[in-house]
PDB file of C-alpha atoms in Angstrom:
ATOM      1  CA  UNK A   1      29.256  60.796 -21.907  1.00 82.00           C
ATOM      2  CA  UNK A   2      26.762  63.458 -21.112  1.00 83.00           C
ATOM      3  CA  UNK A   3      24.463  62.092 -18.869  1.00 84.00           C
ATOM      4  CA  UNK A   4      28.271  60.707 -17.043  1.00 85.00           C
ATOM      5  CA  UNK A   5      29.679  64.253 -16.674  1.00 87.00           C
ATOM      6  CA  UNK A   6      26.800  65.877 -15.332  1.00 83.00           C
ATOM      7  CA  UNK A   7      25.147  63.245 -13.142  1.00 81.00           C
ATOM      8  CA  UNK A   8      25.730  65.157 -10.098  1.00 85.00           C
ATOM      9  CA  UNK A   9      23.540  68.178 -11.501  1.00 87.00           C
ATOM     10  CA  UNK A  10      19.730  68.727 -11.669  1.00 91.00           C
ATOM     11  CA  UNK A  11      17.569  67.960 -14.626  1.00 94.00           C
ATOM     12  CA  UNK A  12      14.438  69.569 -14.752  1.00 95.00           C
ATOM     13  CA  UNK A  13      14.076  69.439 -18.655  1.00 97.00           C
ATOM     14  CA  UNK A  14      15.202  67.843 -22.049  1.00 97.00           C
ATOM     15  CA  UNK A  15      14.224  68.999 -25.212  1.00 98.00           C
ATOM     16  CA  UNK A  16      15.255  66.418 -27.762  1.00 98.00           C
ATOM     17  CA  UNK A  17      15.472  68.586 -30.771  1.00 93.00           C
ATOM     18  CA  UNK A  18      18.502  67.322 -32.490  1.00 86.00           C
ATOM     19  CA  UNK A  19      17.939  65.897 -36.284  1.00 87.00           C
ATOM     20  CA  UNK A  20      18.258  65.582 -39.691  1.00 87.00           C
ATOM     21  CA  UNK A  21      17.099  64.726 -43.033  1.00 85.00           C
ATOM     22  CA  UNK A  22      19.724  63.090 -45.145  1.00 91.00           C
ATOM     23  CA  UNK A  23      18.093  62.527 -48.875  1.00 87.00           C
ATOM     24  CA  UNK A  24      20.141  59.616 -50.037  1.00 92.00           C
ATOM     25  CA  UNK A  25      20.754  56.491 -48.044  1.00 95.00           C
ATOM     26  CA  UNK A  26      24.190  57.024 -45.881  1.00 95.00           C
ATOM     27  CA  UNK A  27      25.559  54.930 -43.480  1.00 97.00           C
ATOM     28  CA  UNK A  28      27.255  56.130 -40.355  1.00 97.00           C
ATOM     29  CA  UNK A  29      30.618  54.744 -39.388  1.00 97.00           C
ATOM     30  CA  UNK A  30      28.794  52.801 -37.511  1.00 97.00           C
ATOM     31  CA  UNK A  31      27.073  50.854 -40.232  1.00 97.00           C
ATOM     32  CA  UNK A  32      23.728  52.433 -38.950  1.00 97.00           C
ATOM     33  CA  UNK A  33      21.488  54.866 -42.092  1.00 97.00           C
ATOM     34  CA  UNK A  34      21.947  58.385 -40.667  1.00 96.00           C
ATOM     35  CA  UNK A  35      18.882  59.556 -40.270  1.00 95.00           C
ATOM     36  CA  UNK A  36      17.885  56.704 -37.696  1.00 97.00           C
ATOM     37  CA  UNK A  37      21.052  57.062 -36.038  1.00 97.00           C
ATOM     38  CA  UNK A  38      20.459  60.893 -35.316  1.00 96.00           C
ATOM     39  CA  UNK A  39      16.560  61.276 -35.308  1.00 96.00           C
ATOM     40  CA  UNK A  40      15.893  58.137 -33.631  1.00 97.00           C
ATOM     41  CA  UNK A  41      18.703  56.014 -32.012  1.00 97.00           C
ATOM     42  CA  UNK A  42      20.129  59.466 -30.401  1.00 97.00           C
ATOM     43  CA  UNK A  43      17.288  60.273 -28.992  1.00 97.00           C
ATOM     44  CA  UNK A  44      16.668  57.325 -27.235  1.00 98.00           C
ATOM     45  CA  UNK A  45      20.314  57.165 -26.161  1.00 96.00           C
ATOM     46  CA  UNK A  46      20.441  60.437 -24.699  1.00 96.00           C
ATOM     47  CA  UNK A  47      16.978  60.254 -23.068  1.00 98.00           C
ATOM     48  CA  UNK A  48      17.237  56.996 -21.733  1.00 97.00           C
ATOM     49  CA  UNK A  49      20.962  57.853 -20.568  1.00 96.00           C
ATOM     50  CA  UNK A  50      18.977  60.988 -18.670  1.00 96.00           C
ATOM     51  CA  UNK A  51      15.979  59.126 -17.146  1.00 96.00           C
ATOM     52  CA  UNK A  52      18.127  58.401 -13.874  1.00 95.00           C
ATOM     53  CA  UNK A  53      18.962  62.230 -12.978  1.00 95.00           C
ATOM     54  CA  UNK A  54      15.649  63.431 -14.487  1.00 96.00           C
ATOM     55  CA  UNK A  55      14.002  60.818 -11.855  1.00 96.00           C
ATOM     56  CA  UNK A  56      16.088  62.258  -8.764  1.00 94.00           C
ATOM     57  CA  UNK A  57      15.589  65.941 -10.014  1.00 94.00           C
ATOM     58  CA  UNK A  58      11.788  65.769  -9.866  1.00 90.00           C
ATOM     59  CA  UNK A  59       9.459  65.918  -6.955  1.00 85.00           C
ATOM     60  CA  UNK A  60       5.408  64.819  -6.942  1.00 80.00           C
ATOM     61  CA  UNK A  61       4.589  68.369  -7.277  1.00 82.00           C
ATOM     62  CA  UNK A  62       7.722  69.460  -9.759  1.00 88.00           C
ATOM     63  CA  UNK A  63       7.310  66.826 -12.437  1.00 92.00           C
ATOM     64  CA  UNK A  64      10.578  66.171 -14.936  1.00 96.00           C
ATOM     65  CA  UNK A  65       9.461  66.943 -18.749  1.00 97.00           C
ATOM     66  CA  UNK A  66      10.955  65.659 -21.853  1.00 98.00           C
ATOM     67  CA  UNK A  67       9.742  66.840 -24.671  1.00 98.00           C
ATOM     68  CA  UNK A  68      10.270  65.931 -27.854  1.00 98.00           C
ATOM     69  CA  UNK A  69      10.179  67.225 -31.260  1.00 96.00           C
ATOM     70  CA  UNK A  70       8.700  65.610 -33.942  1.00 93.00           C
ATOM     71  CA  UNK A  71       6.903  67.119 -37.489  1.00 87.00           C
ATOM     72  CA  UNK A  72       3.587  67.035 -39.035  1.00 81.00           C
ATOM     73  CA  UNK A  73       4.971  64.529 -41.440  1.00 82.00           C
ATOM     74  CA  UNK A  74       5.086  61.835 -39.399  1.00 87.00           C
ATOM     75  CA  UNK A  75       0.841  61.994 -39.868  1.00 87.00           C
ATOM     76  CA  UNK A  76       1.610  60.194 -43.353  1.00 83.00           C
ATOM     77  CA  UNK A  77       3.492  56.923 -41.913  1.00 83.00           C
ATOM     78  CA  UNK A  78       2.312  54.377 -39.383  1.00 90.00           C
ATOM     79  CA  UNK A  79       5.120  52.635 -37.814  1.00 93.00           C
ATOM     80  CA  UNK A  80       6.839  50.344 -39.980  1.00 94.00           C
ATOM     81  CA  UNK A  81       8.597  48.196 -36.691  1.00 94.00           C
ATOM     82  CA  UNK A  82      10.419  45.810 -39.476  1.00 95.00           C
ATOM     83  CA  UNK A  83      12.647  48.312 -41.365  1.00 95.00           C
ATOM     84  CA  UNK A  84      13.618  50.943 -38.762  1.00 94.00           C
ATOM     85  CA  UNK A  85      16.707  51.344 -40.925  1.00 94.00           C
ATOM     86  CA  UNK A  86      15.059  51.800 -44.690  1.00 94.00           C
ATOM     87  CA  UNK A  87      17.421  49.139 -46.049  1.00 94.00           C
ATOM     88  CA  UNK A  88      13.773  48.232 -48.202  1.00 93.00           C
ATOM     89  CA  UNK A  89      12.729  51.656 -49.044  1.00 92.00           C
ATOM     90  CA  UNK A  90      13.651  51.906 -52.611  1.00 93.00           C
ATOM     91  CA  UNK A  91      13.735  54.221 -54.263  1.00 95.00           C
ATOM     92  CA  UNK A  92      15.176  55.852 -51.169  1.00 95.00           C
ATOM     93  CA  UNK A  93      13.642  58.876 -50.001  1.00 92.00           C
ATOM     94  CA  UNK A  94      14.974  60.891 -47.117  1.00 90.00           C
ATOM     95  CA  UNK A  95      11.657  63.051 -46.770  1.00 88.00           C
ATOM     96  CA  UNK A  96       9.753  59.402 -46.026  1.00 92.00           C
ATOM     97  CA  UNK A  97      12.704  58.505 -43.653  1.00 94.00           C
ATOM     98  CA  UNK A  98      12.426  61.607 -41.621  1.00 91.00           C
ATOM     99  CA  UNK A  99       8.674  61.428 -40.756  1.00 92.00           C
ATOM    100  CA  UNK A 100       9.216  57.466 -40.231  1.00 95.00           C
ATOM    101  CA  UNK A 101      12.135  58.369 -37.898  1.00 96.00           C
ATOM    102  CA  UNK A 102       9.462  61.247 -36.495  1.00 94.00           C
ATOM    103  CA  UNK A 103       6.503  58.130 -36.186  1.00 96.00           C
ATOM    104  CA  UNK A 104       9.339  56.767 -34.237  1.00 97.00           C
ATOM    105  CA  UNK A 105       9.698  59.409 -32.027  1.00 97.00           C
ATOM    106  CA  UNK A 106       6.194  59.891 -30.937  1.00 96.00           C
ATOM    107  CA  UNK A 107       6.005  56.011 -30.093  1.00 97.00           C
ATOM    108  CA  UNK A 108       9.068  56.100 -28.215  1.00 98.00           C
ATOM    109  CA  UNK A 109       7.731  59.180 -25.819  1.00 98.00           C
ATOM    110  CA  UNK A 110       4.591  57.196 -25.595  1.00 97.00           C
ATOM    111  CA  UNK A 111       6.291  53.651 -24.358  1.00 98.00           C
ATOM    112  CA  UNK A 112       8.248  56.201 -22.256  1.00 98.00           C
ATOM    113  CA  UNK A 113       5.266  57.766 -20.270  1.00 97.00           C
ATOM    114  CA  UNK A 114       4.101  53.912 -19.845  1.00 97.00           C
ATOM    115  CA  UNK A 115       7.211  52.824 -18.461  1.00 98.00           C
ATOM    116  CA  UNK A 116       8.562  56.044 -15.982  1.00 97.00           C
ATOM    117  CA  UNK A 117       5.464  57.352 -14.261  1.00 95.00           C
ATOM    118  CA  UNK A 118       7.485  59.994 -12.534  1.00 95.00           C
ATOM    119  CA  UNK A 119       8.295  62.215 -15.701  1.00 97.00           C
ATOM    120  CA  UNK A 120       6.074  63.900 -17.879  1.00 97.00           C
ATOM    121  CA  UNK A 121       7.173  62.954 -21.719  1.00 97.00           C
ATOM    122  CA  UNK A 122       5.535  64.742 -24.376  1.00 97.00           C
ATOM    123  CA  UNK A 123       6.032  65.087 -28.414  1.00 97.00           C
ATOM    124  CA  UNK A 124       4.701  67.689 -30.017  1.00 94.00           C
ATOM    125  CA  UNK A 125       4.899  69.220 -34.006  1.00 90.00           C
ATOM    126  CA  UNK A 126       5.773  72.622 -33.899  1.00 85.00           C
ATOM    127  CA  UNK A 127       4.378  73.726 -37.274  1.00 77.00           C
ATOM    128  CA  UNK A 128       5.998  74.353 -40.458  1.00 77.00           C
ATOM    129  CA  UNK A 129       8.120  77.229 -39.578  1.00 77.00           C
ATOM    130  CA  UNK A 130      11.040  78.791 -41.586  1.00 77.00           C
ATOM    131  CA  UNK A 131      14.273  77.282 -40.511  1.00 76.00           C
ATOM    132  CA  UNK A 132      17.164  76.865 -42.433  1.00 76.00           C
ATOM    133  CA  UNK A 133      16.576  72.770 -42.412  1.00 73.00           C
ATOM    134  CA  UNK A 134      13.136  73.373 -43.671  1.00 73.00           C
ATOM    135  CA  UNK A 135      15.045  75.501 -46.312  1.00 80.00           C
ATOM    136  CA  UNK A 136      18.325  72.811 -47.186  1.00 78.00           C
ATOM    137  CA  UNK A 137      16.324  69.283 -46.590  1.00 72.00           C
ATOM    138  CA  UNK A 138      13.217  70.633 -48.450  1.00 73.00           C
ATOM    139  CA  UNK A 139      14.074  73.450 -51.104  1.00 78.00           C
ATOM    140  CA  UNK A 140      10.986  72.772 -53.504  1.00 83.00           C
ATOM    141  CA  UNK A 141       8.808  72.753 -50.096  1.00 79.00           C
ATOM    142  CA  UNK A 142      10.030  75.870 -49.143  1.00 78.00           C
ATOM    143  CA  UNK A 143      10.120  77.266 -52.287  1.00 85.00           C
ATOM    144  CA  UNK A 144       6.165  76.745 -52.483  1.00 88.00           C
ATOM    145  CA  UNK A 145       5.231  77.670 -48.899  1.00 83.00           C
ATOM    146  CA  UNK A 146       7.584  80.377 -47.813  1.00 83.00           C
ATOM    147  CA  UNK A 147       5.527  82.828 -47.375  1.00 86.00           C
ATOM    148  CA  UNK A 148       3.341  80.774 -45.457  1.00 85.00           C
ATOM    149  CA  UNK A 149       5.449  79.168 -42.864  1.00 84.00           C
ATOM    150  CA  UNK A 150       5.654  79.667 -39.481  1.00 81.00           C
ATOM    151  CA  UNK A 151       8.244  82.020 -37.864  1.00 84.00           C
ATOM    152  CA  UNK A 152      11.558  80.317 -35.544  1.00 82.00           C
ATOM    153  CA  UNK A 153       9.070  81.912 -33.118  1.00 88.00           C
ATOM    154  CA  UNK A 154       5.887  80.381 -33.376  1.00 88.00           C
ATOM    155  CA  UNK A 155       7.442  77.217 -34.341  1.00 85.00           C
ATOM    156  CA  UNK A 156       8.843  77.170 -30.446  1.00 90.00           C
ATOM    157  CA  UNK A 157       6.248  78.498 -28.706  1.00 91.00           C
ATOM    158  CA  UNK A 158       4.659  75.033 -28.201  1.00 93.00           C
ATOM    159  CA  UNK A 159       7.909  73.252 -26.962  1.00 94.00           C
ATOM    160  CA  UNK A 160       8.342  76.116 -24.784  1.00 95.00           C
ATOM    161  CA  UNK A 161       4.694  76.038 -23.502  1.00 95.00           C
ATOM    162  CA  UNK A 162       4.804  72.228 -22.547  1.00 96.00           C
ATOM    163  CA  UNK A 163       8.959  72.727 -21.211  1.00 96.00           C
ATOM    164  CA  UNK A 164       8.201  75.931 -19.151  1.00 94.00           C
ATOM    165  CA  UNK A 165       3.867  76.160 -18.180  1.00 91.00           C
ATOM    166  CA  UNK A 166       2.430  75.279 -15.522  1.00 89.00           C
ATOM    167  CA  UNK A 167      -1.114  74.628 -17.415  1.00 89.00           C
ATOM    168  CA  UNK A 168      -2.436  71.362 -16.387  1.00 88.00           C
ATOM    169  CA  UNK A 169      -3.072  70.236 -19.715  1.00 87.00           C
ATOM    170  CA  UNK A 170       1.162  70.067 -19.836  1.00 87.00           C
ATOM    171  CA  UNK A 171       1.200  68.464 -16.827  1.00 90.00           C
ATOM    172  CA  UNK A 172      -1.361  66.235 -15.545  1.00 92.00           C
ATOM    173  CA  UNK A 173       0.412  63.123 -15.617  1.00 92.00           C
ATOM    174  CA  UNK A 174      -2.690  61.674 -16.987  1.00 91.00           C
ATOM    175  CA  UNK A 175      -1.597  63.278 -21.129  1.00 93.00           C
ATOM    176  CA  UNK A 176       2.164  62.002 -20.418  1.00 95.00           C
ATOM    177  CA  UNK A 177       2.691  60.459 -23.641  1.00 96.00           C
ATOM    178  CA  UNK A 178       0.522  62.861 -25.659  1.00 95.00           C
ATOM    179  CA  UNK A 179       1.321  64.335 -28.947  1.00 94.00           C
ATOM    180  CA  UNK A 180       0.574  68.077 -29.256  1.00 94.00           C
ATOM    181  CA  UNK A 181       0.406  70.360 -31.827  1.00 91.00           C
ATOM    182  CA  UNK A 182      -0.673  74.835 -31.266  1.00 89.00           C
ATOM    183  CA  UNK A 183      -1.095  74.112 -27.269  1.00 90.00           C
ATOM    184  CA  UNK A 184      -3.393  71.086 -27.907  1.00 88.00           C
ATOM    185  CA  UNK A 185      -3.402  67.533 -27.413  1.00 87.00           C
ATOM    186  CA  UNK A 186      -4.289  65.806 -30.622  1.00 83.00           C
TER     187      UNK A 186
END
């Protein structure tokens, strides 16, 4: 419905950003397990509903970004392309769903920089910064690493960096589908 009401508007870029971490299997009302209907099905819905006016928004020299957030935890799963929906993941554990949902993610931006040439895609881990997710998902996380997280503000900076900069490494079309972590492709 999104993409529909504004199609007549410019798109220069899209931050997907939206998630969760639900810690006990829930289904949607859609029969789908939360956290793959919000971190990973929404995405793609909203970004692929997008790619159209991101595509007539952008010029050869004025690139189209999406950039996508995804978390450090994703590091500790490789994709599991079977059970996208953790119907085997027992016991359940929302923390393992979230950085699966996050390998997802980082896949999805990389399949997308394969398959539209004409927008830069990017994923990138913004550090563990102090957020009041980090804080409700995670409480015995935070509780041992508060005073070493990140701040709202450094945990941005890199989304903004590879949303807003004009730095090559952001936008040679060459590192669309690269996952980047403090400025850096990894």
């Amino acid at each position: 419905k999104f993409a529909e009401e504004n199609s007549d508007r410019g798109l220069h870029v899209l931050v997907n950003n939206a998630g969760c971490m639900v810690n006990k299997r829930e289904l949607t009302e859609d029969n789908l397990e939360k956290n793959f209907a919000t971190n990973t099905l929404g995405t793609y819905i909203l970004t692929e509903s997008l790619i159209p006016l991101l595509q007539r928004s952008g010029t050869a020299a004025a690139r189209t970004r999406v950039v996508t957030v995804s978390s450090g935890g994703m590091l500790t799963n490789k994709l599991d392309p079977v059970d996208l929906q953790f119907e085997s993941l027992t016991p359940y554990d929302g923390t393992m769903a979230y950085a699966q949902n996050k390998r997802q993610q980082v896949v999805m931006t990389e399949v997308w920089a394969k398959k539209y040439s004409d927008v830069q895609f990017t994923s990138m881990h913004p550090g563990w910064a102090d957020t009041p997710a980090v804080r409700t998902a995670m409480p015995g996380f935070y509780e041992k690493m508060k005073d070493k997280l990140r701040t709202v503000e450094q945990g941005a900076d890199t989304v903004v960096w590879l949303a807003a900069t004009q730095n090559t490494l952001a936008t040679d079309p060459r590192n669309s589908g690269e996952f980047f972590q403090d400025r850096q492709n990894c």
